[in-house]
Amino acid sequence: MKNLIKTSFAALTILLASSCAKQEAMRIACVGDSITEGCGISYQSYNSYPARLDSILGKEYEVLNFGRSATTMMQDGNFPYWSAKEFNNMLTYHADVHVIMLGTNDAKFFQWNPDKFKSSAQAMIDTIYSVNPKTKIYLCHCIPARATQWEISDSVISSYTNPCIDDLAKANNLPLIDMYEVMKPHMELLFDSIHPNPVGTKIMASAIADRLRKDGVVK
């Protein structure tokens, strides 16, 4: 009986220690579309860039994937991120750091609108801060498109969408990660011209981890 009690107590101690460690982990929320979700690659829970980032940073950090395929930053886009369950899940997660990479689907010819994009992005920034004033928000440039696909145009991304993200970063004094330049030398890793393969997601995760380390946000 004594041995059973000791065993049970030891198991409870380990469980509580594990729970406390998880609660103390720095929380990082990756917000985005199918590029964040890991669309088209096998084993998303391992190969998506947020999963890769979680692996790179280690057990002191908890990185969750709040990507949703086909979503737009624009609130009146054909599938606004705002209407996806991931949006509310992200807000209730209360992350210490938010990494936002939205805009690729906004860059479709039929719906791109710089004013609506900026106003929607500003509203998202304000909403996140209203729920979690102490969080740190990183904005990311959209990665390049190797060719026009699903009406997503690299010319719109590079000439219009990413400059809008520059303006938002400056206006809000937010750090910016230039994922366009990170992936530009690796266009062959975009297996369908838009989405990175597992090698590409690893490059993306490494670039984000390097920036977070450089800024002293993570060790």
Short mmCIF file of N, CA and C in Angstrom, two decimals, residues 59-196:
data_model
loop_
_atom_site.label_atom_id
_atom_site.label_comp_id
_atom_site.label_asym_id
_atom_site.label_seq_id
_atom_site.Cartn_x
_atom_site.Cartn_y
_atom_site.Cartn_z
N LYS A 59 11.67 23.46 -25.62
CA LYS A 59 10.59 23.25 -24.66
C LYS A 59 10.22 24.49 -23.85
N GLU A 60 11.06 25.51 -23.84
CA GLU A 60 10.74 26.72 -23.10
C GLU A 60 9.72 27.59 -23.84
N TYR A 61 9.38 27.17 -25.05
CA TYR A 61 8.48 27.97 -25.89
C TYR A 61 7.37 27.06 -26.44
N GLU A 62 6.19 27.65 -26.56
CA GLU A 62 5.06 26.93 -27.13
C GLU A 62 4.57 27.72 -28.34
N VAL A 63 4.74 27.14 -29.51
CA VAL A 63 4.33 27.80 -30.75
C VAL A 63 3.08 27.10 -31.27
N LEU A 64 2.01 27.85 -31.46
CA LEU A 64 0.78 27.26 -31.99
C LEU A 64 0.48 27.83 -33.37
N ASN A 65 -0.06 26.96 -34.20
CA ASN A 65 -0.38 27.30 -35.59
C ASN A 65 -1.83 27.76 -35.68
N PHE A 66 -2.03 29.04 -35.96
CA PHE A 66 -3.37 29.59 -36.16
C PHE A 66 -3.59 29.95 -37.62
N GLY A 67 -2.94 29.22 -38.53
CA GLY A 67 -3.13 29.44 -39.95
C GLY A 67 -4.44 28.84 -40.44
N ARG A 68 -5.06 29.50 -41.41
CA ARG A 68 -6.29 28.99 -42.02
C ARG A 68 -6.23 29.24 -43.52
N SER A 69 -6.32 28.18 -44.27
CA SER A 69 -6.19 28.25 -45.73
C SER A 69 -7.22 29.19 -46.34
N ALA A 70 -6.78 29.90 -47.37
CA ALA A 70 -7.61 30.75 -48.24
C ALA A 70 -8.04 32.07 -47.61
N THR A 71 -7.63 32.34 -46.38
CA THR A 71 -8.12 33.54 -45.70
C THR A 71 -7.40 34.81 -46.14
N THR A 72 -8.13 35.90 -46.03
CA THR A 72 -7.61 37.22 -46.34
C THR A 72 -7.49 38.06 -45.07
N MET A 73 -6.62 39.05 -45.14
CA MET A 73 -6.58 40.06 -44.07
C MET A 73 -7.80 40.96 -44.18
N MET A 74 -8.20 41.29 -45.39
CA MET A 74 -9.32 42.20 -45.60
C MET A 74 -10.61 41.63 -45.03
N GLN A 75 -11.30 42.45 -44.26
CA GLN A 75 -12.53 42.00 -43.62
C GLN A 75 -13.65 41.71 -44.61
N ASP A 76 -13.57 42.31 -45.80
CA ASP A 76 -14.58 42.02 -46.81
C ASP A 76 -13.99 41.23 -47.98
N GLY A 77 -12.89 40.49 -47.72
CA GLY A 77 -12.33 39.61 -48.73
C GLY A 77 -13.22 38.41 -48.95
N ASN A 78 -12.84 37.54 -49.88
CA ASN A 78 -13.70 36.40 -50.18
C ASN A 78 -13.73 35.36 -49.06
N PHE A 79 -12.74 35.36 -48.18
CA PHE A 79 -12.77 34.53 -46.97
C PHE A 79 -11.93 35.24 -45.90
N PRO A 80 -12.51 36.15 -45.15
CA PRO A 80 -11.76 36.92 -44.15
C PRO A 80 -11.27 36.03 -43.01
N TYR A 81 -10.03 36.24 -42.60
CA TYR A 81 -9.50 35.53 -41.44
C TYR A 81 -10.38 35.79 -40.22
N TRP A 82 -10.98 36.95 -40.19
CA TRP A 82 -11.84 37.35 -39.08
C TRP A 82 -13.00 36.37 -38.85
N SER A 83 -13.47 35.74 -39.89
CA SER A 83 -14.62 34.84 -39.78
C SER A 83 -14.22 33.39 -39.50
N ALA A 84 -12.92 33.13 -39.49
CA ALA A 84 -12.44 31.77 -39.23
C ALA A 84 -12.33 31.52 -37.72
N LYS A 85 -12.53 30.29 -37.32
CA LYS A 85 -12.45 29.95 -35.89
C LYS A 85 -11.07 30.23 -35.33
N GLU A 86 -10.05 30.17 -36.20
CA GLU A 86 -8.68 30.40 -35.76
C GLU A 86 -8.49 31.82 -35.21
N PHE A 87 -9.27 32.76 -35.70
CA PHE A 87 -9.16 34.14 -35.22
C PHE A 87 -9.51 34.22 -33.74
N ASN A 88 -10.67 33.69 -33.37
CA ASN A 88 -11.08 33.70 -31.96
C ASN A 88 -10.17 32.83 -31.11
N ASN A 89 -9.73 31.70 -31.65
CA ASN A 89 -8.82 30.83 -30.91
C ASN A 89 -7.50 31.56 -30.61
N MET A 90 -7.04 32.32 -31.59
CA MET A 90 -5.79 33.08 -31.41
C MET A 90 -5.95 34.13 -30.31
N LEU A 91 -7.08 34.81 -30.29
CA LEU A 91 -7.29 35.85 -29.29
C LEU A 91 -7.36 35.27 -27.88
N THR A 92 -8.01 34.12 -27.74
CA THR A 92 -8.16 33.52 -26.41
C THR A 92 -6.88 32.83 -25.94
N TYR A 93 -5.94 32.62 -26.84
CA TYR A 93 -4.67 31.98 -26.49
C TYR A 93 -3.79 32.92 -25.66
N HIS A 94 -3.96 34.22 -25.81
CA HIS A 94 -3.19 35.22 -25.07
C HIS A 94 -1.68 35.00 -25.22
N ALA A 95 -1.24 35.01 -26.44
CA ALA A 95 0.18 34.76 -26.72
C ALA A 95 1.06 35.92 -26.27
N ASP A 96 2.29 35.58 -25.93
CA ASP A 96 3.30 36.60 -25.61
C ASP A 96 3.81 37.27 -26.88
N VAL A 97 3.79 36.51 -27.98
CA VAL A 97 4.27 37.01 -29.26
C VAL A 97 3.29 36.57 -30.34
N HIS A 98 2.97 37.50 -31.25
CA HIS A 98 2.16 37.19 -32.42
C HIS A 98 2.99 37.41 -33.68
N VAL A 99 3.05 36.41 -34.54
CA VAL A 99 3.73 36.53 -35.83
C VAL A 99 2.64 36.49 -36.90
N ILE A 100 2.41 37.62 -37.56
CA ILE A 100 1.30 37.73 -38.51
C ILE A 100 1.82 37.74 -39.95
N MET A 101 1.33 36.79 -40.73
CA MET A 101 1.71 36.70 -42.15
C MET A 101 0.44 36.49 -42.98
N LEU A 102 -0.25 37.57 -43.25
CA LEU A 102 -1.46 37.54 -44.06
C LEU A 102 -1.32 38.54 -45.21
N GLY A 103 -1.94 38.23 -46.33
CA GLY A 103 -1.90 39.16 -47.46
C GLY A 103 -1.79 38.48 -48.81
N THR A 104 -1.34 37.23 -48.82
CA THR A 104 -1.18 36.53 -50.10
C THR A 104 -2.52 36.39 -50.83
N ASN A 105 -3.57 36.02 -50.10
CA ASN A 105 -4.88 35.88 -50.75
C ASN A 105 -5.53 37.22 -51.06
N ASP A 106 -5.12 38.24 -50.32
CA ASP A 106 -5.60 39.59 -50.63
C ASP A 106 -5.06 40.06 -51.97
N ALA A 107 -3.90 39.50 -52.38
CA ALA A 107 -3.21 39.93 -53.60
C ALA A 107 -3.83 39.36 -54.88
N LYS A 108 -4.99 38.74 -54.77
CA LYS A 108 -5.67 38.26 -55.97
C LYS A 108 -6.19 39.45 -56.77
N PHE A 109 -6.08 39.37 -58.09
CA PHE A 109 -6.44 40.48 -58.96
C PHE A 109 -7.82 41.05 -58.66
N PHE A 110 -8.80 40.17 -58.45
CA PHE A 110 -10.19 40.62 -58.39
C PHE A 110 -10.55 41.33 -57.09
N GLN A 111 -9.67 41.25 -56.05
CA GLN A 111 -10.09 41.84 -54.79
C GLN A 111 -9.07 42.75 -54.11
N TRP A 112 -7.88 42.87 -54.67
CA TRP A 112 -6.88 43.70 -53.99
C TRP A 112 -7.35 45.15 -53.87
N ASN A 113 -7.27 45.67 -52.63
CA ASN A 113 -7.63 47.05 -52.35
C ASN A 113 -6.74 47.55 -51.22
N PRO A 114 -5.79 48.42 -51.50
CA PRO A 114 -4.82 48.83 -50.48
C PRO A 114 -5.45 49.50 -49.27
N ASP A 115 -6.46 50.33 -49.47
CA ASP A 115 -7.09 51.01 -48.34
C ASP A 115 -7.81 50.03 -47.43
N LYS A 116 -8.53 49.08 -48.03
CA LYS A 116 -9.24 48.08 -47.22
C LYS A 116 -8.25 47.15 -46.53
N PHE A 117 -7.15 46.84 -47.22
CA PHE A 117 -6.14 45.98 -46.61
C PHE A 117 -5.55 46.67 -45.38
N LYS A 118 -5.17 47.92 -45.53
CA LYS A 118 -4.56 48.65 -44.42
C LYS A 118 -5.53 48.82 -43.25
N SER A 119 -6.77 49.17 -43.54
CA SER A 119 -7.73 49.38 -42.46
C SER A 119 -8.03 48.08 -41.72
N SER A 120 -8.08 46.97 -42.46
CA SER A 120 -8.34 45.67 -41.83
C SER A 120 -7.15 45.23 -40.99
N ALA A 121 -5.96 45.43 -41.53
CA ALA A 121 -4.75 45.06 -40.77
C ALA A 121 -4.62 45.90 -39.51
N GLN A 122 -4.92 47.19 -39.63
CA GLN A 122 -4.86 48.06 -38.45
C GLN A 122 -5.89 47.61 -37.41
N ALA A 123 -7.07 47.23 -37.87
CA ALA A 123 -8.09 46.74 -36.95
C ALA A 123 -7.64 45.46 -36.25
N MET A 124 -6.93 44.58 -36.98
CA MET A 124 -6.44 43.35 -36.35
C MET A 124 -5.39 43.66 -35.30
N ILE A 125 -4.48 44.54 -35.61
CA ILE A 125 -3.46 44.95 -34.63
C ILE A 125 -4.13 45.52 -33.39
N ASP A 126 -5.08 46.42 -33.59
CA ASP A 126 -5.78 47.05 -32.47
C ASP A 126 -6.57 46.03 -31.65
N THR A 127 -7.18 45.06 -32.34
CA THR A 127 -7.96 44.04 -31.64
C THR A 127 -7.07 43.16 -30.77
N ILE A 128 -5.94 42.76 -31.31
CA ILE A 128 -5.01 41.93 -30.54
C ILE A 128 -4.53 42.69 -29.31
N TYR A 129 -4.17 43.96 -29.47
CA TYR A 129 -3.71 44.75 -28.33
C TYR A 129 -4.82 44.99 -27.31
N SER A 130 -6.06 45.12 -27.77
CA SER A 130 -7.15 45.35 -26.83
C SER A 130 -7.38 44.15 -25.93
N VAL A 131 -7.13 42.97 -26.46
CA VAL A 131 -7.29 41.73 -25.69
C VAL A 131 -6.03 41.43 -24.88
N ASN A 132 -4.88 41.78 -25.44
CA ASN A 132 -3.60 41.40 -24.85
C ASN A 132 -2.60 42.55 -25.01
N PRO A 133 -2.70 43.59 -24.17
CA PRO A 133 -1.90 44.80 -24.34
C PRO A 133 -0.39 44.59 -24.26
N LYS A 134 0.06 43.54 -23.58
CA LYS A 134 1.49 43.33 -23.37
C LYS A 134 2.15 42.46 -24.43
N THR A 135 1.36 41.96 -25.37
CA THR A 135 1.95 41.08 -26.38
C THR A 135 2.87 41.85 -27.31
N LYS A 136 3.77 41.12 -27.97
CA LYS A 136 4.65 41.70 -28.97
C LYS A 136 4.21 41.18 -30.33
N ILE A 137 3.96 42.10 -31.26
CA ILE A 137 3.47 41.73 -32.59
C ILE A 137 4.56 41.92 -33.62
N TYR A 138 4.79 40.87 -34.41
CA TYR A 138 5.68 40.94 -35.56
C TYR A 138 4.84 40.85 -36.84
N LEU A 139 5.07 41.78 -37.75
CA LEU A 139 4.45 41.69 -39.07
C LEU A 139 5.44 41.05 -40.03
N CYS A 140 4.93 40.25 -40.94
CA CYS A 140 5.78 39.59 -41.93
C CYS A 140 5.35 39.98 -43.34
N HIS A 141 6.34 40.22 -44.19
CA HIS A 141 6.04 40.34 -45.61
C HIS A 141 5.51 39.00 -46.11
N CYS A 142 4.65 39.06 -47.12
CA CYS A 142 4.24 37.84 -47.80
C CYS A 142 5.43 37.26 -48.57
N ILE A 143 5.49 35.95 -48.64
CA ILE A 143 6.56 35.34 -49.43
C ILE A 143 6.24 35.50 -50.92
N PRO A 144 7.22 35.37 -51.80
CA PRO A 144 6.96 35.56 -53.23
C PRO A 144 6.11 34.43 -53.81
N ALA A 145 5.51 34.72 -54.94
CA ALA A 145 4.81 33.69 -55.73
C ALA A 145 5.68 33.39 -56.95
N ARG A 146 5.97 32.13 -57.19
CA ARG A 146 6.84 31.76 -58.31
C ARG A 146 6.16 32.01 -59.65
N ALA A 147 4.85 31.90 -59.67
CA ALA A 147 4.06 32.19 -60.86
C ALA A 147 2.66 32.54 -60.41
N THR A 148 1.90 33.21 -61.28
CA THR A 148 0.52 33.53 -60.94
C THR A 148 -0.29 32.25 -60.82
N GLN A 149 -0.91 32.07 -59.68
CA GLN A 149 -1.67 30.85 -59.38
C GLN A 149 -2.88 31.24 -58.54
N TRP A 150 -4.05 30.68 -58.87
CA TRP A 150 -5.28 31.01 -58.15
C TRP A 150 -5.50 32.53 -58.11
N GLU A 151 -5.06 33.18 -59.17
CA GLU A 151 -5.18 34.64 -59.31
C GLU A 151 -4.32 35.41 -58.32
N ILE A 152 -3.41 34.73 -57.65
CA ILE A 152 -2.45 35.39 -56.76
C ILE A 152 -1.26 35.83 -57.61
N SER A 153 -0.95 37.12 -57.54
CA SER A 153 0.08 37.70 -58.41
C SER A 153 1.28 38.17 -57.61
N ASP A 154 2.47 37.73 -58.02
CA ASP A 154 3.68 38.19 -57.34
C ASP A 154 3.88 39.69 -57.53
N SER A 155 3.46 40.21 -58.67
CA SER A 155 3.62 41.65 -58.90
C SER A 155 2.79 42.46 -57.91
N VAL A 156 1.61 41.97 -57.56
CA VAL A 156 0.79 42.65 -56.55
C VAL A 156 1.44 42.52 -55.18
N ILE A 157 1.92 41.32 -54.87
CA ILE A 157 2.58 41.09 -53.58
C ILE A 157 3.77 42.02 -53.39
N SER A 158 4.66 42.03 -54.37
CA SER A 158 5.90 42.78 -54.23
C SER A 158 5.72 44.29 -54.36
N SER A 159 4.82 44.73 -55.24
CA SER A 159 4.68 46.16 -55.52
C SER A 159 3.63 46.86 -54.67
N TYR A 160 2.69 46.08 -54.12
CA TYR A 160 1.59 46.72 -53.41
C TYR A 160 1.36 46.16 -52.00
N THR A 161 1.21 44.83 -51.89
CA THR A 161 0.87 44.26 -50.58
C THR A 161 2.00 44.46 -49.57
N ASN A 162 3.21 44.08 -49.92
CA ASN A 162 4.32 44.22 -48.98
C ASN A 162 4.63 45.67 -48.63
N PRO A 163 4.57 46.62 -49.58
CA PRO A 163 4.72 48.03 -49.19
C PRO A 163 3.64 48.50 -48.21
N CYS A 164 2.42 47.98 -48.33
CA CYS A 164 1.38 48.30 -47.36
C CYS A 164 1.75 47.78 -45.98
N ILE A 165 2.33 46.60 -45.94
CA ILE A 165 2.78 46.02 -44.67
C ILE A 165 3.92 46.85 -44.08
N ASP A 166 4.80 47.36 -44.94
CA ASP A 166 5.85 48.29 -44.49
C ASP A 166 5.22 49.49 -43.79
N ASP A 167 4.22 50.08 -44.43
CA ASP A 167 3.57 51.27 -43.87
C ASP A 167 2.93 50.96 -42.52
N LEU A 168 2.30 49.80 -42.41
CA LEU A 168 1.66 49.41 -41.15
C LEU A 168 2.69 49.22 -40.04
N ALA A 169 3.82 48.60 -40.37
CA ALA A 169 4.87 48.39 -39.39
C ALA A 169 5.40 49.74 -38.87
N LYS A 170 5.62 50.65 -39.80
CA LYS A 170 6.13 51.98 -39.41
C LYS A 170 5.11 52.75 -38.58
N ALA A 171 3.86 52.73 -39.02
CA ALA A 171 2.81 53.49 -38.33
C ALA A 171 2.58 53.00 -36.90
N ASN A 172 2.78 51.69 -36.69
CA ASN A 172 2.54 51.10 -35.37
C ASN A 172 3.81 50.80 -34.59
N ASN A 173 4.94 51.18 -35.18
CA ASN A 173 6.25 50.90 -34.56
C ASN A 173 6.42 49.42 -34.23
N LEU A 174 6.11 48.59 -35.24
CA LEU A 174 6.19 47.14 -35.06
C LEU A 174 7.37 46.57 -35.83
N PRO A 175 8.01 45.55 -35.29
CA PRO A 175 9.10 44.89 -36.03
C PRO A 175 8.56 44.17 -37.25
N LEU A 176 9.36 44.16 -38.31
CA LEU A 176 8.97 43.57 -39.58
C LEU A 176 9.97 42.49 -39.97
N ILE A 177 9.47 41.34 -40.40
CA ILE A 177 10.33 40.27 -40.88
C ILE A 177 10.11 40.14 -42.39
N ASP A 178 11.17 40.32 -43.15
CA ASP A 178 11.06 40.34 -44.61
C ASP A 178 11.12 38.92 -45.17
N MET A 179 9.99 38.23 -45.09
CA MET A 179 9.94 36.85 -45.56
C MET A 179 10.01 36.77 -47.08
N TYR A 180 9.70 37.85 -47.76
CA TYR A 180 9.82 37.86 -49.22
C TYR A 180 11.27 37.66 -49.61
N GLU A 181 12.16 38.41 -48.98
CA GLU A 181 13.59 38.28 -49.30
C GLU A 181 14.16 36.97 -48.79
N VAL A 182 13.61 36.46 -47.70
CA VAL A 182 14.07 35.17 -47.17
C VAL A 182 13.83 34.06 -48.19
N MET A 183 12.64 34.08 -48.82
CA MET A 183 12.27 33.00 -49.73
C MET A 183 12.60 33.26 -51.19
N LYS A 184 12.93 34.48 -51.52
CA LYS A 184 13.20 34.81 -52.93
C LYS A 184 14.30 33.95 -53.55
N PRO A 185 15.39 33.63 -52.81
CA PRO A 185 16.41 32.76 -53.40
C PRO A 185 16.01 31.29 -53.47
N HIS A 186 14.84 30.95 -52.95
CA HIS A 186 14.44 29.54 -52.83
C HIS A 186 13.10 29.28 -53.52
N MET A 187 12.90 29.92 -54.65
CA MET A 187 11.61 29.80 -55.34
C MET A 187 11.30 28.37 -55.76
N GLU A 188 12.34 27.57 -55.96
CA GLU A 188 12.11 26.19 -56.38
C GLU A 188 11.46 25.36 -55.27
N LEU A 189 11.45 25.89 -54.05
CA LEU A 189 10.85 25.18 -52.93
C LEU A 189 9.35 25.44 -52.81
N LEU A 190 8.83 26.32 -53.67
CA LEU A 190 7.39 26.56 -53.71
C LEU A 190 6.78 25.55 -54.68
N PHE A 191 6.31 24.44 -54.15
CA PHE A 191 5.98 23.27 -54.98
C PHE A 191 4.83 23.53 -55.95
N ASP A 192 3.94 24.45 -55.60
CA ASP A 192 2.83 24.77 -56.52
C ASP A 192 2.85 26.25 -56.91
N SER A 193 4.00 26.85 -56.77
CA SER A 193 4.25 28.28 -57.06
C SER A 193 3.86 29.20 -55.91
N ILE A 194 3.11 28.71 -54.92
CA ILE A 194 2.64 29.55 -53.81
C ILE A 194 3.10 29.02 -52.45
N HIS A 195 2.99 27.70 -52.26
CA HIS A 195 3.23 27.11 -50.93
C HIS A 195 4.61 26.46 -50.83
N PRO A 196 5.30 26.68 -49.72
CA PRO A 196 6.62 26.07 -49.53
C PRO A 196 6.52 24.60 -49.17
#
